[in-house]
Amino acid sequence: MKKIGIADTTFARVDMARYAVKALQARGTGYRLLRRTVPGIKDLPVACRRMFLEDGADLCLALGMPGKAEYDKTCAHEASLGLLFTSVLEAKPIVECFVFEGEADGPKELERLAQRRAEEHAENAWSMLFRPEDLTRRAGTGLRQGFADAGAARRTR
Amino acid sequence: MKKIGIADTTFARVDMARYAVKALQARGTGYRLLRRTVPGIKDLPVACRRMFLEDGADLCLALGMPGKAEYDKTCAHEASLGLLFTSVLEAKPIVECFVFEGEADGPKELERLAQRRAEEHAENAWSMLFRPEDLTRRAGTGLRQGFADAGAARRTR
Amino acid sequence: MKKIGIADTTFARVDMARYAVKALQARGTGYRLLRRTVPGIKDLPVACRRMFLEDGADLCLALGMPGKAEYDKTCAHEASLGLLFTSVLEAKPIVECFVFEGEADGPKELERLAQRRAEEHAENAWSMLFRPEDLTRRAGTGLRQGFADAGAARRTR
Amino acid sequence: MKKIGIADTTFARVDMARYAVKALQARGTGYRLLRRTVPGIKDLPVACRRMFLEDGADLCLALGMPGKAEYDKTCAHEASLGLLFTSVLEAKPIVECFVFEGEADGPKELERLAQRRAEEHAENAWSMLFRPEDLTRRAGTGLRQGFADAGAARRTR
Amino acid sequence: MKKIGIADTTFARVDMARYAVKALQARGTGYRLLRRTVPGIKDLPVACRRMFLEDGADLCLALGMPGKAEYDKTCAHEASLGLLFTSVLEAKPIVECFVFEGEADGPKELERLAQRRAEEHAENAWSMLFRPEDLTRRAGTGLRQGFADAGAARRTR
């Protein structure tokens, strides 16, 4: 049975893991969920590595919410590089799902955006593990997570 | 028989893999194609590593299309570092082919630019595997992918 | 018995390790403390790696205080990447606790901010080792270290 | 017999390898030359790693010419990090010789600058392999490649 | 007997190694000095790695002087990341001592600043190897290298 690791933070202002789990459950069964909550986004890479090494995760979903300050962008960049390095080292996918607090106007919109993005990234994670051919069918079609899809440049294909 | 891995994304707005495959086929035979489609450019490095490790790829072509926002440039930078790290780790080439959405005015030009760049990078990939001496013959001649070549500084050579 | 490594610097203007140790002791026992003091923040990653490799640390707390100059931000970024790389390599958590000198108005506020942040990161470190389920219970609740918590976007949950 | 690997690109507008080879030959014999030409500067790190791993190179010279656009600076930064990572991983020197197209006014100056810099880096490479004591004798003397030397701050030594 | 490796450059405009060596000798004996001079700061990481791997260095001192141009800052950043990566990989300290040419007004001040900083970093290196407890005693006291110390925020301790 496949194992999906969910890494999330106490720094985030939305419980994105809850939405991700629901979206995964709506997709199907055949996997076991793991969970590690860490303080901030820079703690996510090692949490993922431990779920791969110690718990046998096949894929991790890394959920985080960088703050509004300029410095938070630097932290997000560092965390992203750490997640990339970890996934390459382990040769296992890490689906990064970050919502920047500044992307939304106010807490309600933030909640909604974080919910949609967590759900859509969770669906991607599910596809990567169980239906990779679904992703190939949608290659180059301008899909987005959390916002409306951009769509293919050539609509008439 | 050589194996060429193609990694692409559902985020891109053009099916660059289709153009790359056609260009490879126009060049010759003697290789097998592999394919992995992932959600976004930051998922490309691990997809390449898996094609090297699990499928025995000799070279990967990483096709991506970063969006227009400032943040997309950061993502492209992170993805590029991940691709570089992966290729060095595996000691196998990854031909990165990124088209920034902001490089083109409108969807038609975007489609054309992405097509040309994917084709020309695919031709480079083919040369790297089968005719490395062709590249050496063109060393320092100012070749470009997707736009007109810059040419050699000293034209009279 | 678990081992917690504390890495700190002579560059910092506050003895953050003293506050971190007190906060750990207030939390409970069942661990042994290690300590390595280095000149500056860029020396922290290797200090942590040595506490993991040579002293068997289970988690490290990296305490640092970047200066006010633009260049200090670059150093902090480099140090953070080094800490991230080290924690992933060792598959052990490093809790980074940095206070930028420019975050505070004057030495008194700097002392207070560094104290609070060191304490709260030490408490997080303790939870990561001994009560990970406490962190999961507070996932997505907008916790901050050193400043007031941001709180959850949806307060009524 | 020592082996010197030369990695260069088809993107560059000057055949820097030609100048580098001449400068090496003017210095002396006792080495064998290897050569790998790749499309762009981001392909240089893996080309160097392959010359180290597969061909037994003792040192690589990485020749590249980033373009004028802002994005080209990012690519050069990524390529440099890849070259650094490769040289550390292999514990073998990679002499990076980059000429930014924007450093020169027009193609003639570009050709001359690229020639001088390639020659001077090639001479450095030769010294690193065969006369390291020559470099130590010139430590702290403000040497530059391609432009006039800056000289030592204290001229009277 | 401990071994201290000194890596420096021909690019620097001050012979920082000379000052570092004198400062080490003033501190005490019980170590052997190694030396590798390379062209520029980006060559320092591999020089350090080779002194660790081939010569058995216990600690390296990396001395460099980035120029005044914007691009030199990028090179310094890359070199710093390379030094950090090397020290973590080897689990041995590298004391980075960089003086930016732009930090000083004119060659005399540059010589003096480089001298003081090289001496103070050399003293730190000595303490790290032979008297780590001295560093711990001075933790959080705002020490600086090359300029006046900032001091502890709370002076009355």
PDB file of N, CA, C and O in Angstrom, chain B residues 117-156:
ATOM      1  N   ARG B 117      11.485  26.799 -29.650  1.00  0.00           N
ATOM      2  CA  ARG B 117      12.500  26.527 -28.627  1.00  0.00           C
ATOM      3  C   ARG B 117      12.533  25.040 -28.268  1.00  0.00           C
ATOM      4  O   ARG B 117      13.609  24.462 -28.079  1.00  0.00           O
ATOM      5  N   ALA B 118      11.362  24.419 -28.179  1.00  0.00           N
ATOM      6  CA  ALA B 118      11.319  22.983 -27.859  1.00  0.00           C
ATOM      7  C   ALA B 118      12.001  22.184 -28.963  1.00  0.00           C
ATOM      8  O   ALA B 118      12.756  21.238 -28.693  1.00  0.00           O
ATOM      9  N   GLU B 119      11.736  22.583 -30.207  1.00  0.00           N
ATOM     10  CA  GLU B 119      12.354  21.870 -31.333  1.00  0.00           C
ATOM     11  C   GLU B 119      13.880  22.015 -31.306  1.00  0.00           C
ATOM     12  O   GLU B 119      14.610  21.033 -31.462  1.00  0.00           O
ATOM     13  N   GLU B 120      14.334  23.242 -31.087  1.00  0.00           N
ATOM     14  CA  GLU B 120      15.781  23.463 -31.152  1.00  0.00           C
ATOM     15  C   GLU B 120      16.518  22.840 -29.965  1.00  0.00           C
ATOM     16  O   GLU B 120      17.644  22.370 -30.116  1.00  0.00           O
ATOM     17  N   HIS B 121      15.884  22.843 -28.811  1.00  0.00           N
ATOM     18  CA  HIS B 121      16.513  22.160 -27.670  1.00  0.00           C
ATOM     19  C   HIS B 121      16.505  20.639 -27.892  1.00  0.00           C
ATOM     20  O   HIS B 121      17.439  19.948 -27.498  1.00  0.00           O
ATOM     21  N   ALA B 122      15.450  20.131 -28.508  1.00  0.00           N
ATOM     22  CA  ALA B 122      15.395  18.691 -28.797  1.00  0.00           C
ATOM     23  C   ALA B 122      16.506  18.318 -29.782  1.00  0.00           C
ATOM     24  O   ALA B 122      17.150  17.271 -29.639  1.00  0.00           O
ATOM     25  N   GLU B 123      16.726  19.182 -30.747  1.00  0.00           N
ATOM     26  CA  GLU B 123      17.821  18.921 -31.701  1.00  0.00           C
ATOM     27  C   GLU B 123      19.178  18.940 -30.990  1.00  0.00           C
ATOM     28  O   GLU B 123      20.048  18.113 -31.272  1.00  0.00           O
ATOM     29  N   ASN B 124      19.345  19.876 -30.071  1.00  0.00           N
ATOM     30  CA  ASN B 124      20.574  19.890 -29.269  1.00  0.00           C
ATOM     31  C   ASN B 124      20.737  18.597 -28.476  1.00  0.00           C
ATOM     32  O   ASN B 124      21.838  18.042 -28.390  1.00  0.00           O
ATOM     33  N   ALA B 125      19.632  18.155 -27.874  1.00  0.00           N
ATOM     34  CA  ALA B 125      19.683  16.927 -27.076  1.00  0.00           C
ATOM     35  C   ALA B 125      20.130  15.761 -27.954  1.00  0.00           C
ATOM     36  O   ALA B 125      20.960  14.939 -27.556  1.00  0.00           O
ATOM     37  N   TRP B 126      19.570  15.711 -29.139  1.00  0.00           N
ATOM     38  CA  TRP B 126      19.923  14.640 -30.068  1.00  0.00           C
ATOM     39  C   TRP B 126      21.418  14.698 -30.409  1.00  0.00           C
ATOM     40  O   TRP B 126      22.119  13.687 -30.386  1.00  0.00           O
ATOM     41  N   SER B 127      21.903  15.898 -30.681  1.00  0.00           N
ATOM     42  CA  SER B 127      23.330  16.054 -30.999  1.00  0.00           C
ATOM     43  C   SER B 127      24.214  15.650 -29.824  1.00  0.00           C
ATOM     44  O   SER B 127      25.260  15.017 -30.006  1.00  0.00           O
ATOM     45  N   MET B 128      23.808  16.032 -28.618  1.00  0.00           N
ATOM     46  CA  MET B 128      24.607  15.682 -27.451  1.00  0.00           C
ATOM     47  C   MET B 128      24.764  14.172 -27.318  1.00  0.00           C
ATOM     48  O   MET B 128      25.827  13.678 -26.939  1.00  0.00           O
ATOM     49  N   LEU B 129      23.716  13.438 -27.652  1.00  0.00           N
ATOM     50  CA  LEU B 129      23.767  11.978 -27.516  1.00  0.00           C
ATOM     51  C   LEU B 129      24.458  11.304 -28.690  1.00  0.00           C
ATOM     52  O   LEU B 129      25.215  10.355 -28.516  1.00  0.00           O
ATOM     53  N   PHE B 130      24.166  11.789 -29.910  1.00  0.00           N
ATOM     54  CA  PHE B 130      24.593  11.036 -31.095  1.00  0.00           C
ATOM     55  C   PHE B 130      25.683  11.707 -31.931  1.00  0.00           C
ATOM     56  O   PHE B 130      26.379  11.044 -32.665  1.00  0.00           O
ATOM     57  N   ARG B 131      25.804  12.997 -31.855  1.00  0.00           N
ATOM     58  CA  ARG B 131      26.799  13.696 -32.660  1.00  0.00           C
ATOM     59  C   ARG B 131      27.465  14.824 -31.900  1.00  0.00           C
ATOM     60  O   ARG B 131      27.380  16.006 -32.295  1.00  0.00           O
ATOM     61  N   PRO B 132      28.126  14.510 -30.786  1.00  0.00           N
ATOM     62  CA  PRO B 132      28.742  15.580 -29.991  1.00  0.00           C
ATOM     63  C   PRO B 132      29.729  16.408 -30.808  1.00  0.00           C
ATOM     64  O   PRO B 132      29.920  17.592 -30.533  1.00  0.00           O
ATOM     65  N   GLU B 133      30.327  15.822 -31.835  1.00  0.00           N
ATOM     66  CA  GLU B 133      31.304  16.566 -32.645  1.00  0.00           C
ATOM     67  C   GLU B 133      30.629  17.699 -33.418  1.00  0.00           C
ATOM     68  O   GLU B 133      31.279  18.703 -33.732  1.00  0.00           O
ATOM     69  N   ASP B 134      29.321  17.573 -33.678  1.00  0.00           N
ATOM     70  CA  ASP B 134      28.604  18.673 -34.349  1.00  0.00           C
ATOM     71  C   ASP B 134      28.566  19.912 -33.457  1.00  0.00           C
ATOM     72  O   ASP B 134      28.644  21.039 -33.945  1.00  0.00           O
ATOM     73  N   LEU B 135      28.414  19.701 -32.170  1.00  0.00           N
ATOM     74  CA  LEU B 135      28.383  20.830 -31.240  1.00  0.00           C
ATOM     75  C   LEU B 135      29.763  21.491 -31.192  1.00  0.00           C
ATOM     76  O   LEU B 135      29.875  22.716 -31.195  1.00  0.00           O
ATOM     77  N   THR B 136      30.802  20.686 -31.140  1.00  0.00           N
ATOM     78  CA  THR B 136      32.148  21.250 -31.070  1.00  0.00           C
ATOM     79  C   THR B 136      32.449  22.062 -32.327  1.00  0.00           C
ATOM     80  O   THR B 136      33.088  23.125 -32.250  1.00  0.00           O
ATOM     81  N   ARG B 137      31.957  21.596 -33.467  1.00  0.00           N
ATOM     82  CA  ARG B 137      32.181  22.356 -34.699  1.00  0.00           C
ATOM     83  C   ARG B 137      31.518  23.736 -34.635  1.00  0.00           C
ATOM     84  O   ARG B 137      31.988  24.691 -35.228  1.00  0.00           O
ATOM     85  N   ARG B 138      30.420  23.826 -33.861  1.00  0.00           N
ATOM     86  CA  ARG B 138      29.704  25.100 -33.770  1.00  0.00           C
ATOM     87  C   ARG B 138      30.022  25.873 -32.482  1.00  0.00           C
ATOM     88  O   ARG B 138      29.316  26.805 -32.115  1.00  0.00           O
ATOM     89  N   ALA B 139      31.072  25.476 -31.780  1.00  0.00           N
ATOM     90  CA  ALA B 139      31.454  26.158 -30.524  1.00  0.00           C
ATOM     91  C   ALA B 139      31.698  27.647 -30.776  1.00  0.00           C
ATOM     92  O   ALA B 139      32.327  28.025 -31.768  1.00  0.00           O
ATOM     93  N   GLY B 140      31.180  28.474 -29.907  1.00  0.00           N
ATOM     94  CA  GLY B 140      31.452  29.912 -29.994  1.00  0.00           C
ATOM     95  C   GLY B 140      30.839  30.604 -31.194  1.00  0.00           C
ATOM     96  O   GLY B 140      31.316  31.659 -31.609  1.00  0.00           O
ATOM     97  N   THR B 141      29.736  30.049 -31.717  1.00  0.00           N
ATOM     98  CA  THR B 141      29.124  30.679 -32.896  1.00  0.00           C
ATOM     99  C   THR B 141      27.820  31.405 -32.572  1.00  0.00           C
ATOM    100  O   THR B 141      27.074  31.791 -33.461  1.00  0.00           O
ATOM    101  N   GLY B 142      27.544  31.577 -31.282  1.00  0.00           N
ATOM    102  CA  GLY B 142      26.393  32.399 -30.900  1.00  0.00           C
ATOM    103  C   GLY B 142      25.040  31.819 -31.245  1.00  0.00           C
ATOM    104  O   GLY B 142      24.127  32.550 -31.611  1.00  0.00           O
ATOM    105  N   LEU B 143      24.870  30.507 -31.087  1.00  0.00           N
ATOM    106  CA  LEU B 143      23.575  29.881 -31.370  1.00  0.00           C
ATOM    107  C   LEU B 143      22.566  30.230 -30.285  1.00  0.00           C
ATOM    108  O   LEU B 143      22.897  30.395 -29.119  1.00  0.00           O
ATOM    109  N   ARG B 144      21.298  30.376 -30.680  1.00  0.00           N
ATOM    110  CA  ARG B 144      20.213  30.642 -29.739  1.00  0.00           C
ATOM    111  C   ARG B 144      19.082  29.660 -30.003  1.00  0.00           C
ATOM    112  O   ARG B 144      18.981  29.137 -31.126  1.00  0.00           O
ATOM    113  N   GLN B 145      18.214  29.432 -28.984  1.00  0.00           N
ATOM    114  CA  GLN B 145      17.077  28.532 -29.169  1.00  0.00           C
ATOM    115  C   GLN B 145      15.771  29.322 -29.064  1.00  0.00           C
ATOM    116  O   GLN B 145      15.520  29.929 -28.026  1.00  0.00           O
ATOM    117  N   GLY B 146      14.988  29.327 -30.108  1.00  0.00           N
ATOM    118  CA  GLY B 146      13.684  29.987 -30.074  1.00  0.00           C
ATOM    119  C   GLY B 146      13.717  31.358 -30.716  1.00  0.00           C
ATOM    120  O   GLY B 146      12.719  31.833 -31.238  1.00  0.00           O
ATOM    121  N   PHE B 147      14.841  32.025 -30.674  1.00  0.00           N
ATOM    122  CA  PHE B 147      15.013  33.318 -31.335  1.00  0.00           C
ATOM    123  C   PHE B 147      16.105  33.168 -32.394  1.00  0.00           C
ATOM    124  O   PHE B 147      16.758  32.137 -32.484  1.00  0.00           O
ATOM    125  N   ALA B 148      16.344  34.222 -33.179  1.00  0.00           N
ATOM    126  CA  ALA B 148      17.409  34.192 -34.183  1.00  0.00           C
ATOM    127  C   ALA B 148      18.761  34.062 -33.493  1.00  0.00           C
ATOM    128  O   ALA B 148      18.965  34.570 -32.390  1.00  0.00           O
ATOM    129  N   ASP B 149      19.690  33.362 -34.121  1.00  0.00           N
ATOM    130  CA  ASP B 149      21.032  33.206 -33.554  1.00  0.00           C
ATOM    131  C   ASP B 149      21.728  34.561 -33.459  1.00  0.00           C
ATOM    132  O   ASP B 149      21.500  35.453 -34.279  1.00  0.00           O
ATOM    133  N   ALA B 150      22.556  34.720 -32.432  1.00  0.00           N
ATOM    134  CA  ALA B 150      23.310  35.973 -32.277  1.00  0.00           C
ATOM    135  C   ALA B 150      24.511  35.978 -33.215  1.00  0.00           C
ATOM    136  O   ALA B 150      24.961  37.035 -33.657  1.00  0.00           O
ATOM    137  N   GLY B 151      25.025  34.807 -33.516  1.00  0.00           N
ATOM    138  CA  GLY B 151      26.163  34.712 -34.433  1.00  0.00           C
ATOM    139  C   GLY B 151      27.486  34.935 -33.725  1.00  0.00           C
ATOM    140  O   GLY B 151      27.525  35.402 -32.581  1.00  0.00           O
ATOM    141  N   ALA B 152      28.561  34.609 -34.411  1.00  0.00           N
ATOM    142  CA  ALA B 152      29.898  34.802 -33.858  1.00  0.00           C
ATOM    143  C   ALA B 152      30.244  36.287 -33.858  1.00  0.00           C
ATOM    144  O   ALA B 152      29.777  37.044 -34.714  1.00  0.00           O
ATOM    145  N   ALA B 153      31.033  36.721 -32.872  1.00  0.00           N
ATOM    146  CA  ALA B 153      31.454  38.123 -32.819  1.00  0.00           C
ATOM    147  C   ALA B 153      32.320  38.438 -34.043  1.00  0.00           C
ATOM    148  O   ALA B 153      32.196  39.503 -34.648  1.00  0.00           O
ATOM    149  N   ARG B 154      33.183  37.505 -34.408  1.00  0.00           N
ATOM    150  CA  ARG B 154      34.044  37.689 -35.565  1.00  0.00           C
ATOM    151  C   ARG B 154      33.475  36.894 -36.718  1.00  0.00           C
ATOM    152  O   ARG B 154      33.641  35.678 -36.791  1.00  0.00           O
ATOM    153  N   ARG B 155      32.790  37.585 -37.629  1.00  0.00           N
ATOM    154  CA  ARG B 155      32.032  36.909 -38.676  1.00  0.00           C
ATOM    155  C   ARG B 155      32.921  36.285 -39.752  1.00  0.00           C
ATOM    156  O   ARG B 155      32.506  35.402 -40.478  1.00  0.00           O
ATOM    157  N   THR B 156      34.143  36.801 -39.899  1.00  0.00           N
ATOM    158  CA  THR B 156      34.951  36.409 -41.050  1.00  0.00           C
ATOM    159  C   THR B 156      35.712  35.114 -40.870  1.00  0.00           C
ATOM    160  O   THR B 156      36.445  34.710 -41.766  1.00  0.00           O
TER     161      THR B 156
END
